[in-house]
Amino acid sequence: MQIWRNSADIPADLSRTVVTFGVFDGVHRGHHAILRRVVEIAGEREWPAVVLTFDPHPANVHRPGQHVHLIATLEERLNRIEATGVDAVFVQHYTLDYARATAAEFVRKQLAGDLHAGVVVVGEDARFGRGNEGDAALLRQLGGEAGIEVEVICDRCDEDGERWSSTGVRALLEKGDVARAAKILGRPHRIRGTVEHGAARGRTLGFPTANLSGDGLGEVPADGVYAGWLVRKVAGTTATEYLPAAISVGTNPQFDGETRTVEAHVLGRYDLNLYGEEIAIEFVSYLRPMLKLDSVEALLAQMDKDLLATADTLGVPPAGRVEPNKVTAS
């Protein structure tokens, strides 16, 4: 898949294309319905399938004080778009100056002009142009004037009739409801980051962890303990392995911690040295809230239960604490 970041990146011989546009944060099942249709029409017309996406998130440009945490990083978004069969993505650097373009200018200059759109596919909630003045109806009108066919995909909803949306996924993650978020995403929610050194308490207690922190991970769910997977590349190969993990999100109140971190303990493993390695964490199920118990012994007893609950949730063999003197990470 080609990635274009400015008009100069677009091939000079580009003819007609099938285009969709939007942030596509999380690339959830509603997005997939649109992307599948783009690829389908592109195959029928023998035109390239093109996605126009925006970075940073427009809301963070217009309302910087109300920071919207992205469900996934841009890299993750592009990977998931590529998996749908799209030929190219134009990553539009979103600025206030760019946002001043009217709806008509957006269609004429970017869709019909730069991207050579012959067909544009959007969802019912599509908005574009200065002040979000453009909607699906106006797109049909402006597209007709520019020689662009427009197809609008109906909203996709859950069994309760709630529309699948990135905003809805964020709201669920903020509550820790990763299982319901996964139904909208079509997969477990994932964050990604580089493993860093922590306080090393876990290894002395028999629960060595891979620690992630910072703002670049993607949307981190609510504080609590989760069952999930640690995902990593196998060194020296192209293979990916999924390791069952008990995951803690929070500030570690048992030890009066202040920094919010994500800590993943791979069940039964003491031989992993992941420091400096980029990994992903997938959240499958919320197990319990973050607690401050009466003693370290009570905490260990609770963590033993967490390991059993994690194994049961993931359908893997149970594993207890590891022997601290066997931990090889350094």
Coordinates of C-alpha atoms in Angstrom, one line a residue:
M1 CA 0.0 0.0 0.0
Q2 CA 1.3 3.4 -0.9
I3 CA 1.3 6.2 1.6
W4 CA 1.0 9.8 0.4
R5 CA 1.6 12.8 2.6
N6 CA 1.4 15.6 0.1
S7 CA 0.3 16.2 -3.4
A8 CA 3.8 15.6 -4.7
D9 CA 3.6 12.0 -3.5
I10 CA 0.6 11.2 -5.8
P11 CA 1.7 9.4 -9.0
A12 CA 1.6 11.8 -12.0
D13 CA -0.2 9.1 -14.1
L14 CA -3.0 8.6 -11.6
S15 CA -6.3 8.4 -13.4
R16 CA -9.7 7.8 -11.8
T17 CA -9.9 6.5 -8.3
V18 CA -12.4 5.3 -5.7
V19 CA -12.1 7.3 -2.5
T20 CA -13.3 7.5 1.0
F21 CA -12.3 10.0 3.7
G22 CA -12.4 10.2 7.5
V23 CA -10.2 9.7 10.5
F24 CA -11.0 6.0 10.7
D25 CA -9.8 5.9 14.3
G26 CA -9.7 2.3 15.4
V27 CA -10.8 1.0 12.0
H28 CA -13.9 -0.6 13.6
R29 CA -16.6 -2.7 12.0
G30 CA -18.5 0.3 10.7
H31 CA -15.3 1.5 9.0
H32 CA -14.8 -1.9 7.5
A33 CA -18.2 -1.8 5.8
I34 CA -17.1 1.4 4.0
L35 CA -13.6 0.2 3.2
R36 CA -14.9 -3.1 1.8
R37 CA -17.2 -1.3 -0.5
V38 CA -14.4 1.0 -1.7
V39 CA -12.2 -2.0 -2.5
E40 CA -15.2 -3.8 -4.2
I41 CA -16.0 -0.8 -6.5
A42 CA -12.3 -0.3 -7.2
G43 CA -12.0 -3.9 -8.3
E44 CA -15.1 -3.6 -10.6
R45 CA -13.8 -0.4 -12.2
E46 CA -10.1 -1.4 -12.1
W47 CA -9.3 1.9 -10.4
P48 CA -7.1 2.3 -7.3
A49 CA -8.9 2.3 -3.9
V50 CA -7.8 5.3 -1.9
V51 CA -8.3 6.5 1.6
L52 CA -8.0 10.1 2.7
T53 CA -7.3 10.3 6.4
F54 CA -6.3 13.0 8.8
D55 CA -3.5 13.4 11.3
P56 CA -3.6 14.8 14.0
H57 CA -7.3 14.2 14.9
P58 CA -9.3 17.3 13.8
A59 CA -10.8 17.6 17.3
N60 CA -7.4 18.0 18.8
V61 CA -6.7 20.8 16.4
H62 CA -9.9 22.7 16.9
R63 CA -10.2 22.0 20.7
P64 CA -6.6 21.4 22.0
G65 CA -7.7 21.7 25.6
Q66 CA -10.1 18.8 25.3
H67 CA -7.6 16.2 24.1
V68 CA -9.1 13.2 22.2
H69 CA -7.0 10.1 22.9
L70 CA -6.9 8.0 19.7
I71 CA -8.0 4.4 19.9
A72 CA -5.0 3.4 17.9
T73 CA -1.8 5.0 16.8
L74 CA -1.5 6.3 13.2
E75 CA 0.8 3.3 12.4
E76 CA -1.8 0.9 13.7
R77 CA -4.5 2.6 11.7
L78 CA -2.5 2.4 8.5
N79 CA -1.8 -1.3 9.1
R80 CA -5.4 -2.1 9.6
I81 CA -6.5 -0.1 6.5
E82 CA -3.8 -1.9 4.4
A83 CA -5.3 -5.2 5.6
T84 CA -8.6 -4.4 3.9
G85 CA -6.9 -4.3 0.4
V86 CA -6.7 -0.5 -0.1
D87 CA -4.1 0.6 -2.6
A88 CA -3.1 4.0 -1.2
V89 CA -3.7 6.3 1.8
F90 CA -3.3 10.0 1.7
V91 CA -2.4 11.2 5.3
Q92 CA -3.5 14.8 5.3
H93 CA -1.7 16.9 7.9
Y94 CA -4.7 18.6 9.6
T95 CA -4.2 22.2 10.5
L96 CA -6.5 25.2 11.1
D97 CA -5.4 26.6 7.7
Y98 CA -6.5 23.3 6.0
A99 CA -9.8 23.4 7.9
R100 CA -10.7 26.8 6.3
A101 CA -11.5 25.2 2.9
T102 CA -15.2 25.2 2.1
A103 CA -17.0 22.0 1.4
A104 CA -17.0 22.9 -2.3
E105 CA -13.3 23.6 -2.3
F106 CA -12.6 20.2 -0.6
V107 CA -14.6 18.3 -3.2
R108 CA -13.2 20.3 -6.2
K109 CA -9.6 20.7 -5.2
Q110 CA -8.8 17.6 -3.1
L111 CA -11.3 14.8 -4.1
A112 CA -11.7 15.6 -7.8
G113 CA -8.4 17.4 -8.2
D114 CA -5.6 15.8 -6.3
L115 CA -7.1 12.4 -5.8
H116 CA -8.9 12.1 -9.2
A117 CA -12.0 10.6 -7.5
G118 CA -14.5 9.0 -9.8
V119 CA -16.5 7.5 -7.0
V120 CA -16.6 8.6 -3.3
V121 CA -17.9 6.2 -0.6
V122 CA -18.9 7.6 2.8
G123 CA -20.9 6.7 5.9
E124 CA -24.1 8.5 6.8
D125 CA -22.4 10.7 9.3
A126 CA -19.8 12.1 6.9
R127 CA -18.9 15.7 7.5
F128 CA -16.4 17.9 5.6
G129 CA -15.5 21.4 4.8
R130 CA -15.2 24.6 6.9
G131 CA -17.2 24.3 10.1
N132 CA -18.3 20.8 9.0
E133 CA -20.8 22.4 6.7
G134 CA -20.8 19.5 4.3
D135 CA -22.8 16.3 4.8
A136 CA -23.8 13.3 2.7
A137 CA -26.6 15.3 0.9
L138 CA -24.2 18.1 0.0
L139 CA -21.6 15.7 -1.1
R140 CA -24.0 14.2 -3.6
Q141 CA -24.8 17.6 -4.9
L142 CA -21.1 18.8 -5.1
G143 CA -20.0 15.4 -6.4
G144 CA -22.5 15.5 -9.2
E145 CA -21.2 18.9 -10.2
A146 CA -17.6 17.6 -10.2
G147 CA -18.4 14.4 -12.1
I148 CA -18.1 12.2 -9.0
E149 CA -20.5 9.3 -8.2
V150 CA -21.3 9.2 -4.4
E151 CA -22.4 6.2 -2.5
V152 CA -23.5 6.5 1.1
I153 CA -23.2 3.4 3.4
C154 CA -25.9 3.0 6.1
D155 CA -24.8 3.1 9.7
R156 CA -23.9 -0.2 11.3
C157 CA -25.4 -0.7 14.8
D158 CA -25.3 -3.2 17.7
E159 CA -28.2 -5.3 18.8
D160 CA -29.5 -2.4 20.9
G161 CA -29.6 -0.1 17.9
E162 CA -26.6 2.0 19.0
R163 CA -24.4 3.1 16.1
W164 CA -20.9 1.8 15.9
S165 CA -18.5 4.7 16.2
S166 CA -15.1 5.6 17.4
T167 CA -16.6 7.9 20.0
G168 CA -18.6 4.9 21.3
V169 CA -15.5 2.7 21.5
R170 CA -13.7 5.4 23.5
A171 CA -16.6 5.7 26.0
L172 CA -16.5 1.9 26.5
L173 CA -12.8 1.9 27.1
E174 CA -13.0 4.7 29.6
K175 CA -15.4 2.4 31.6
G176 CA -13.1 -0.6 31.1
D177 CA -15.7 -2.4 29.1
V178 CA -13.1 -3.9 26.7
A179 CA -15.3 -6.9 25.8
R180 CA -18.1 -4.7 24.4
A181 CA -15.5 -2.4 22.7
A182 CA -14.2 -5.5 21.0
K183 CA -17.6 -6.2 19.5
I184 CA -17.6 -2.8 17.7
L185 CA -13.9 -3.1 16.8
G186 CA -14.3 -6.7 15.6
R187 CA -11.2 -7.6 17.6
P188 CA -9.7 -7.0 21.0
H189 CA -8.6 -3.4 21.7
R190 CA -4.8 -3.0 21.3
I191 CA -2.2 -0.6 22.5
R192 CA 1.4 -0.5 21.5
G193 CA 4.6 0.8 23.0
T194 CA 8.2 0.1 24.0
V195 CA 8.9 -1.9 27.2
E196 CA 10.6 0.2 29.8
H197 CA 12.1 -0.4 33.3
G198 CA 9.7 -0.1 36.2
A199 CA 10.2 -0.4 40.0
A200 CA 10.9 -4.1 39.5
R201 CA 8.6 -5.0 42.4
G202 CA 6.7 -7.6 40.3
R203 CA 9.7 -9.8 39.7
T204 CA 10.5 -9.9 43.5
L205 CA 6.9 -11.0 44.1
G206 CA 6.9 -13.7 41.4
F207 CA 5.0 -11.6 38.9
P208 CA 7.6 -10.1 36.5
T209 CA 5.9 -7.6 34.1
A210 CA 6.5 -5.8 30.9
N211 CA 5.8 -2.1 31.6
L212 CA 4.5 0.6 29.2
S213 CA 3.7 4.2 29.9
G214 CA 3.3 7.6 28.2
D215 CA 0.9 9.3 25.8
G216 CA 1.8 7.5 22.6
L217 CA 0.3 4.1 23.4
G218 CA -3.2 4.6 22.0
E219 CA -6.3 4.7 24.2
V220 CA -5.5 3.0 27.5
P221 CA -8.6 1.5 29.2
A222 CA -9.8 2.4 32.7
D223 CA -7.7 1.4 35.7
G224 CA -8.1 -2.2 36.7
V225 CA -6.9 -5.7 36.0
Y226 CA -7.6 -7.4 32.7
A227 CA -7.0 -10.7 30.9
G228 CA -5.4 -10.3 27.5
W229 CA -2.4 -11.0 25.3
L230 CA 1.1 -9.7 25.0
V231 CA 1.9 -9.6 21.3
R232 CA 5.5 -9.5 20.0
K233 CA 7.6 -10.3 17.0
V234 CA 9.7 -13.4 17.3
A235 CA 13.3 -12.2 17.0
G236 CA 15.0 -13.0 13.7
T237 CA 11.8 -14.1 12.0
T238 CA 8.6 -12.6 10.5
A239 CA 6.4 -14.5 13.0
T240 CA 4.2 -13.0 15.7
E241 CA 3.5 -14.7 19.0
Y242 CA 0.6 -14.1 21.3
L243 CA 1.4 -14.7 25.0
P244 CA -1.4 -15.0 27.6
A245 CA -1.1 -12.2 30.1
A246 CA -2.6 -10.7 33.2
I247 CA -2.6 -6.9 32.7
S248 CA -2.7 -4.2 35.3
V249 CA -3.6 -0.6 34.4
G250 CA -3.2 2.2 37.0
T251 CA -0.8 3.8 39.5
N252 CA -0.2 0.8 41.7
P253 CA -2.0 2.1 44.8
Q254 CA -0.7 -0.7 46.9
F255 CA 2.8 0.9 46.8
D256 CA 1.5 4.5 46.6
G257 CA 2.5 4.9 43.0
E258 CA 1.9 8.1 41.1
T259 CA 2.7 7.3 37.4
R260 CA -0.1 5.5 35.5
T261 CA 1.3 2.5 33.7
V262 CA 0.3 -0.7 31.9
E263 CA 2.0 -3.8 33.3
A264 CA 1.6 -7.2 31.6
H265 CA 2.6 -10.4 33.3
V266 CA 2.9 -13.3 30.9
L267 CA 1.5 -16.4 32.6
G268 CA 4.2 -18.8 33.8
R269 CA 7.1 -17.0 32.0
Y270 CA 10.3 -16.0 33.8
D271 CA 12.6 -16.1 30.8
L272 CA 11.4 -13.1 28.8
N273 CA 13.7 -10.1 28.5
L274 CA 11.6 -7.5 26.8
Y275 CA 13.3 -4.2 27.8
G276 CA 13.5 -1.9 24.8
E277 CA 11.3 -4.1 22.7
E278 CA 8.2 -2.8 21.0
I279 CA 5.2 -4.9 21.9
A280 CA 1.4 -4.7 21.8
I281 CA -1.1 -5.4 24.5
E282 CA -4.5 -6.7 23.7
F283 CA -7.3 -6.4 26.2
V284 CA -9.8 -9.3 26.2
S285 CA -11.8 -9.0 29.5
Y286 CA -12.0 -6.8 32.6
L287 CA -11.4 -8.8 35.7
R288 CA -11.6 -6.4 38.6
P289 CA -10.9 -2.8 39.8
M290 CA -7.5 -1.6 41.0
L291 CA -7.4 -2.2 44.8
K292 CA -5.2 -1.3 47.7
L293 CA -5.4 -4.2 50.1
D294 CA -4.5 -4.5 53.8
S295 CA -1.2 -6.2 53.2
V296 CA 1.2 -7.4 50.6
E297 CA 0.2 -11.0 51.5
A298 CA -3.4 -10.1 50.7
L299 CA -2.3 -8.6 47.4
L300 CA -0.4 -11.8 46.5
A301 CA -3.5 -13.9 47.3
Q302 CA -5.6 -11.6 45.0
M303 CA -3.0 -11.8 42.2
D304 CA -3.0 -15.6 42.4
K305 CA -6.7 -15.4 41.8
D306 CA -6.1 -13.0 38.9
L307 CA -3.8 -15.5 37.3
L308 CA -6.4 -18.3 37.5
A309 CA -9.1 -15.9 36.2
T310 CA -6.9 -14.9 33.3
A311 CA -6.1 -18.5 32.3
D312 CA -9.8 -19.4 32.5
T313 CA -10.8 -16.3 30.4
L314 CA -8.3 -17.0 27.7
G315 CA -8.7 -20.7 27.7
V316 CA -5.1 -21.5 28.4
P317 CA -3.5 -23.7 31.1
P318 CA -3.3 -22.1 34.5
A319 CA 0.1 -20.9 35.8
G320 CA 1.1 -19.7 39.3
R321 CA 3.8 -17.3 40.4
V322 CA 7.3 -17.8 39.1
E323 CA 10.3 -18.2 41.3
P324 CA 12.0 -14.7 41.6
N325 CA 15.5 -16.1 41.5
K326 CA 14.8 -17.6 38.0
V327 CA 13.7 -14.3 36.4
T328 CA 16.2 -13.5 33.6
A329 CA 15.2 -10.0 32.6
S330 CA 17.7 -7.4 33.6

